[in-house]
């Protein structure tokens, strides 16, 4: 058996001792890790489903607005789908009904959609801030227990080693979960910011044409807003 295998076996032995002996730190950190994985999977799938080629869409939308074709702009937004299509569709509707305070009404729509984009991100932020302290708590308790073992007459060296190992594993475990949560939280916040930048581009586009487009849609009916 080589040294790597021995060290690996020792690590799992110490980790199991930490899991059983320091359950008060292990289980809260483990719950945080499960929540982190769940949020990462859910948000990754959500952002992937809503990813769109916004540059091409805005160019096509601009051409429809230049022609005053609100029904075409509405149809284009509907075909795009996702949160960008939802915001664009509502912007087209606001122009069609000649909304006086377009900017404020459009911002309300953006804020509603932004809540969907930011959903569950606060969980990652909380875990990133809390998990290290859970690990530190386990370390402090582990050190105290180890010192008690050292103070007892006839304390065995192996028990001291296991106690120190458990204390260090507690800190490492908490830091590992926190680092992953912080990295993913920052990444997703940047993703949300890019979506919001797309919304602002749409707002500028609609404001540019809000006083120029024909407010009477083709066919005599106003485009509806898909909820």
mmCIF file of C-alpha atoms in Angstrom:
data_model
loop_
_atom_site.group_PDB
_atom_site.id
_atom_site.type_symbol
_atom_site.label_atom_id
_atom_site.label_comp_id
_atom_site.label_asym_id
_atom_site.label_seq_id
_atom_site.Cartn_x
_atom_site.Cartn_y
_atom_site.Cartn_z
ATOM 1 C CA UNK A 1 0.000 0.000 0.000
ATOM 2 C CA UNK A 2 1.603 3.291 -1.097
ATOM 3 C CA UNK A 3 1.745 6.507 0.911
ATOM 4 C CA UNK A 4 -1.036 8.178 -1.097
ATOM 5 C CA UNK A 5 -3.468 5.373 -0.307
ATOM 6 C CA UNK A 6 -2.533 5.479 3.377
ATOM 7 C CA UNK A 7 -3.044 9.239 3.549
ATOM 8 C CA UNK A 8 -6.367 8.908 1.730
ATOM 9 C CA UNK A 9 -7.562 6.274 4.169
ATOM 10 C CA UNK A 10 -6.493 8.432 7.101
ATOM 11 C CA UNK A 11 -8.376 11.421 5.710
ATOM 12 C CA UNK A 12 -11.605 9.454 5.387
ATOM 13 C CA UNK A 13 -11.064 8.086 8.879
ATOM 14 C CA UNK A 14 -10.690 11.598 10.270
ATOM 15 C CA UNK A 15 -13.614 12.902 8.228
ATOM 16 C CA UNK A 16 -15.845 10.105 9.515
ATOM 17 C CA UNK A 17 -14.744 10.931 13.057
ATOM 18 C CA UNK A 18 -15.641 14.577 12.382
ATOM 19 C CA UNK A 19 -19.026 13.583 10.947
ATOM 20 C CA UNK A 20 -19.897 11.475 13.996
ATOM 21 C CA UNK A 21 -18.211 13.419 16.778
ATOM 22 C CA UNK A 22 -18.798 16.984 15.575
ATOM 23 C CA UNK A 23 -22.288 16.475 14.145
ATOM 24 C CA UNK A 24 -23.332 19.931 15.426
ATOM 25 C CA UNK A 25 -20.996 21.465 12.817
ATOM 26 C CA UNK A 26 -21.069 18.738 10.162
ATOM 27 C CA UNK A 27 -24.808 18.655 9.525
ATOM 28 C CA UNK A 28 -25.398 22.427 9.265
ATOM 29 C CA UNK A 29 -22.495 22.716 6.807
ATOM 30 C CA UNK A 30 -23.759 19.690 4.869
ATOM 31 C CA UNK A 31 -27.230 21.231 4.646
ATOM 32 C CA UNK A 32 -25.589 24.407 3.312
ATOM 33 C CA UNK A 33 -23.724 22.351 0.705
ATOM 34 C CA UNK A 34 -26.933 20.623 -0.427
ATOM 35 C CA UNK A 35 -28.730 23.978 -0.711
ATOM 36 C CA UNK A 36 -25.800 25.396 -2.671
ATOM 37 C CA UNK A 37 -25.863 22.513 -5.150
ATOM 38 C CA UNK A 38 -29.648 22.783 -5.525
ATOM 39 C CA UNK A 39 -29.541 26.543 -6.177
ATOM 40 C CA UNK A 40 -26.624 26.218 -8.613
ATOM 41 C CA UNK A 41 -28.440 23.558 -10.652
ATOM 42 C CA UNK A 42 -31.782 25.418 -10.649
ATOM 43 C CA UNK A 43 -30.302 28.819 -11.534
ATOM 44 C CA UNK A 44 -28.006 27.383 -14.215
ATOM 45 C CA UNK A 45 -30.960 25.722 -15.928
ATOM 46 C CA UNK A 46 -33.088 28.874 -15.602
ATOM 47 C CA UNK A 47 -30.474 31.222 -17.061
ATOM 48 C CA UNK A 48 -29.698 28.770 -19.861
ATOM 49 C CA UNK A 49 -33.394 28.559 -20.809
ATOM 50 C CA UNK A 50 -33.637 32.352 -20.932
ATOM 51 C CA UNK A 51 -30.417 33.021 -22.831
ATOM 52 C CA UNK A 52 -31.074 34.745 -26.155
ATOM 53 C CA UNK A 53 -29.192 36.469 -28.986
ATOM 54 C CA UNK A 54 -30.232 39.957 -27.899
ATOM 55 C CA UNK A 55 -28.075 41.841 -30.423
ATOM 56 C CA UNK A 56 -29.759 40.235 -33.425
ATOM 57 C CA UNK A 57 -33.190 40.582 -31.815
ATOM 58 C CA UNK A 58 -32.779 44.305 -31.156
ATOM 59 C CA UNK A 59 -31.729 44.900 -34.762
ATOM 60 C CA UNK A 60 -34.823 43.097 -36.049
ATOM 61 C CA UNK A 61 -37.049 44.848 -33.499
ATOM 62 C CA UNK A 62 -35.655 48.217 -34.537
ATOM 63 C CA UNK A 63 -36.586 47.567 -38.169
ATOM 64 C CA UNK A 64 -40.166 46.725 -37.179
ATOM 65 C CA UNK A 65 -40.447 49.877 -35.074
ATOM 66 C CA UNK A 66 -39.015 52.009 -37.876
ATOM 67 C CA UNK A 67 -41.846 50.761 -40.094
ATOM 68 C CA UNK A 68 -44.363 51.445 -37.323
ATOM 69 C CA UNK A 69 -45.313 47.777 -37.353
ATOM 70 C CA UNK A 70 -46.266 47.171 -33.723
ATOM 71 C CA UNK A 71 -47.922 43.852 -34.482
ATOM 72 C CA UNK A 72 -44.702 42.693 -36.118
ATOM 73 C CA UNK A 73 -42.694 43.880 -33.104
ATOM 74 C CA UNK A 74 -45.122 42.092 -30.775
ATOM 75 C CA UNK A 75 -44.897 38.885 -32.795
ATOM 76 C CA UNK A 76 -41.107 39.097 -32.871
ATOM 77 C CA UNK A 77 -40.974 39.487 -29.085
ATOM 78 C CA UNK A 78 -43.371 36.582 -28.622
ATOM 79 C CA UNK A 79 -41.232 34.351 -30.828
ATOM 80 C CA UNK A 80 -38.076 35.271 -28.911
ATOM 81 C CA UNK A 81 -39.544 34.142 -25.604
ATOM 82 C CA UNK A 82 -37.676 34.137 -22.313
ATOM 83 C CA UNK A 83 -37.423 37.094 -19.976
ATOM 84 C CA UNK A 84 -36.032 39.348 -22.724
ATOM 85 C CA UNK A 85 -38.995 38.556 -24.960
ATOM 86 C CA UNK A 86 -41.352 39.164 -22.041
ATOM 87 C CA UNK A 87 -39.912 42.619 -21.384
ATOM 88 C CA UNK A 88 -39.845 43.500 -25.100
ATOM 89 C CA UNK A 89 -43.451 42.389 -25.511
ATOM 90 C CA UNK A 90 -44.579 44.581 -22.635
ATOM 91 C CA UNK A 91 -42.591 47.524 -24.021
ATOM 92 C CA UNK A 92 -44.373 47.143 -27.353
ATOM 93 C CA UNK A 93 -47.735 47.043 -25.588
ATOM 94 C CA UNK A 94 -46.945 50.209 -23.636
ATOM 95 C CA UNK A 95 -46.134 52.045 -26.868
ATOM 96 C CA UNK A 96 -49.337 50.762 -28.474
ATOM 97 C CA UNK A 97 -51.547 52.112 -25.685
ATOM 98 C CA UNK A 98 -49.666 55.442 -25.778
ATOM 99 C CA UNK A 99 -48.629 55.155 -22.156
ATOM 100 C CA UNK A 100 -47.801 58.683 -20.981
ATOM 101 C CA UNK A 101 -45.192 57.683 -18.405
ATOM 102 C CA UNK A 102 -43.576 54.970 -20.501
ATOM 103 C CA UNK A 103 -40.269 55.012 -18.623
ATOM 104 C CA UNK A 104 -41.814 54.365 -15.213
ATOM 105 C CA UNK A 105 -44.215 51.712 -16.508
ATOM 106 C CA UNK A 106 -41.375 49.943 -18.326
ATOM 107 C CA UNK A 107 -39.181 50.046 -15.193
ATOM 108 C CA UNK A 108 -41.945 48.335 -13.217
ATOM 109 C CA UNK A 109 -41.908 45.460 -15.709
ATOM 110 C CA UNK A 110 -38.110 45.259 -15.525
ATOM 111 C CA UNK A 111 -38.198 45.167 -11.717
ATOM 112 C CA UNK A 112 -40.732 42.327 -11.744
ATOM 113 C CA UNK A 113 -38.617 40.309 -14.173
ATOM 114 C CA UNK A 114 -35.435 41.104 -12.212
ATOM 115 C CA UNK A 115 -36.982 39.463 -9.160
ATOM 116 C CA UNK A 116 -37.307 36.261 -11.157
ATOM 117 C CA UNK A 117 -33.673 36.537 -12.210
ATOM 118 C CA UNK A 118 -32.466 37.146 -8.646
ATOM 119 C CA UNK A 119 -34.545 34.354 -7.129
ATOM 120 C CA UNK A 120 -32.616 32.171 -4.628
ATOM 121 C CA UNK A 121 -29.388 34.177 -5.012
ATOM 122 C CA UNK A 122 -29.755 35.462 -1.455
ATOM 123 C CA UNK A 123 -29.399 31.840 -0.295
ATOM 124 C CA UNK A 124 -25.951 31.630 -1.881
ATOM 125 C CA UNK A 125 -24.973 34.949 -0.317
ATOM 126 C CA UNK A 126 -26.105 33.823 3.128
ATOM 127 C CA UNK A 127 -24.298 30.483 2.863
ATOM 128 C CA UNK A 128 -21.133 32.197 1.652
ATOM 129 C CA UNK A 129 -21.165 34.409 4.739
ATOM 130 C CA UNK A 130 -22.268 31.761 7.261
ATOM 131 C CA UNK A 131 -20.521 28.486 6.337
ATOM 132 C CA UNK A 132 -17.009 29.642 7.406
ATOM 133 C CA UNK A 133 -18.312 30.510 10.865
ATOM 134 C CA UNK A 134 -20.004 27.126 11.181
ATOM 135 C CA UNK A 135 -16.661 25.525 10.378
ATOM 136 C CA UNK A 136 -14.885 27.818 12.819
ATOM 137 C CA UNK A 137 -17.386 26.886 15.515
ATOM 138 C CA UNK A 138 -16.610 23.212 14.940
ATOM 139 C CA UNK A 139 -12.891 23.982 15.102
ATOM 140 C CA UNK A 140 -13.170 25.852 18.395
ATOM 141 C CA UNK A 141 -15.160 23.041 19.989
ATOM 142 C CA UNK A 142 -12.732 20.469 18.579
ATOM 143 C CA UNK A 143 -9.718 22.298 20.012
ATOM 144 C CA UNK A 144 -11.389 22.561 23.412
ATOM 145 C CA UNK A 145 -12.116 18.823 23.443
ATOM 146 C CA UNK A 146 -8.545 18.061 22.347
ATOM 147 C CA UNK A 147 -7.137 20.213 25.136
ATOM 148 C CA UNK A 148 -9.283 18.313 27.620
ATOM 149 C CA UNK A 149 -7.840 15.048 26.312
ATOM 150 C CA UNK A 150 -4.321 16.433 26.673
ATOM 151 C CA UNK A 151 -5.089 17.505 30.214
ATOM 152 C CA UNK A 152 -6.304 14.101 31.245
ATOM 153 C CA UNK A 153 -3.769 11.746 32.723
ATOM 154 C CA UNK A 154 -2.837 9.039 30.271
ATOM 155 C CA UNK A 155 -4.344 10.808 27.247
ATOM 156 C CA UNK A 156 -3.529 8.817 24.133
ATOM 157 C CA UNK A 157 -1.644 10.407 21.251
ATOM 158 C CA UNK A 158 -4.034 8.933 18.667
ATOM 159 C CA UNK A 159 -7.008 10.612 20.325
ATOM 160 C CA UNK A 160 -5.186 13.945 20.260
ATOM 161 C CA UNK A 161 -4.331 13.537 16.563
ATOM 162 C CA UNK A 162 -7.935 12.701 15.699
ATOM 163 C CA UNK A 163 -9.161 15.675 17.722
ATOM 164 C CA UNK A 164 -6.842 18.097 15.915
ATOM 165 C CA UNK A 165 -7.744 16.561 12.539
ATOM 166 C CA UNK A 166 -11.465 16.969 13.220
ATOM 167 C CA UNK A 167 -10.940 20.606 14.195
ATOM 168 C CA UNK A 168 -9.063 21.359 10.972
ATOM 169 C CA UNK A 169 -11.544 19.450 8.807
ATOM 170 C CA UNK A 170 -14.387 21.521 10.268
ATOM 171 C CA UNK A 171 -12.733 24.742 9.106
ATOM 172 C CA UNK A 172 -11.815 23.307 5.711
ATOM 173 C CA UNK A 173 -15.301 21.922 5.122
ATOM 174 C CA UNK A 174 -16.955 25.218 5.964
ATOM 175 C CA UNK A 175 -14.532 27.185 3.790
ATOM 176 C CA UNK A 176 -15.005 24.831 0.828
ATOM 177 C CA UNK A 177 -18.786 25.242 0.863
ATOM 178 C CA UNK A 178 -18.498 29.006 1.376
ATOM 179 C CA UNK A 179 -16.013 29.469 -1.473
ATOM 180 C CA UNK A 180 -18.255 27.617 -3.935
ATOM 181 C CA UNK A 181 -21.309 29.604 -2.796
ATOM 182 C CA UNK A 182 -19.503 32.960 -3.109
ATOM 183 C CA UNK A 183 -18.057 32.170 -6.551
ATOM 184 C CA UNK A 184 -21.415 31.056 -7.947
ATOM 185 C CA UNK A 185 -23.248 33.964 -6.311
ATOM 186 C CA UNK A 186 -20.881 36.455 -7.956
ATOM 187 C CA UNK A 187 -21.174 34.673 -11.301
ATOM 188 C CA UNK A 188 -24.970 34.678 -11.208
ATOM 189 C CA UNK A 189 -25.108 38.315 -10.109
ATOM 190 C CA UNK A 190 -23.014 39.182 -13.156
ATOM 191 C CA UNK A 191 -25.450 37.175 -15.280
ATOM 192 C CA UNK A 192 -28.382 39.132 -13.835
ATOM 193 C CA UNK A 193 -26.542 42.383 -14.510
ATOM 194 C CA UNK A 194 -26.101 41.431 -18.176
ATOM 195 C CA UNK A 195 -29.828 40.728 -18.456
ATOM 196 C CA UNK A 196 -30.581 44.117 -16.899
ATOM 197 C CA UNK A 197 -28.228 45.794 -19.377
ATOM 198 C CA UNK A 198 -30.229 44.153 -22.178
ATOM 199 C CA UNK A 199 -33.421 45.533 -20.645
ATOM 200 C CA UNK A 200 -31.934 49.034 -20.621
ATOM 201 C CA UNK A 201 -31.024 48.697 -24.307
ATOM 202 C CA UNK A 202 -34.630 47.786 -25.023
ATOM 203 C CA UNK A 203 -35.820 50.756 -22.994
ATOM 204 C CA UNK A 204 -33.616 53.158 -24.960
ATOM 205 C CA UNK A 205 -34.869 51.644 -28.210
ATOM 206 C CA UNK A 206 -38.520 52.008 -27.224
ATOM 207 C CA UNK A 207 -37.999 55.570 -25.980
ATOM 208 C CA UNK A 208 -36.405 56.460 -29.320
ATOM 209 C CA UNK A 209 -39.491 55.323 -31.227
ATOM 210 C CA UNK A 210 -42.268 55.995 -28.706
ATOM 211 C CA UNK A 211 -43.177 59.317 -30.356
ATOM 212 C CA UNK A 212 -42.560 58.155 -33.929
ATOM 213 C CA UNK A 213 -44.310 54.830 -34.370
ATOM 214 C CA UNK A 214 -47.852 54.577 -35.610
ATOM 215 C CA UNK A 215 -49.992 54.068 -32.531
ATOM 216 C CA UNK A 216 -52.770 52.457 -34.535
ATOM 217 C CA UNK A 217 -51.743 48.809 -34.990
ATOM 218 C CA UNK A 218 -52.467 47.020 -38.223
ATOM 219 C CA UNK A 219 -55.830 45.320 -38.216
ATOM 220 C CA UNK A 220 -57.307 47.843 -35.771
ATOM 221 C CA UNK A 221 -56.383 45.916 -32.650
ATOM 222 C CA UNK A 222 -53.737 46.530 -30.060
ATOM 223 C CA UNK A 223 -51.238 43.780 -29.369
ATOM 224 C CA UNK A 224 -51.883 41.972 -26.138
ATOM 225 C CA UNK A 225 -49.356 41.254 -23.414
ATOM 226 C CA UNK A 226 -48.478 37.631 -22.761
ATOM 227 C CA UNK A 227 -48.422 36.874 -19.071
#
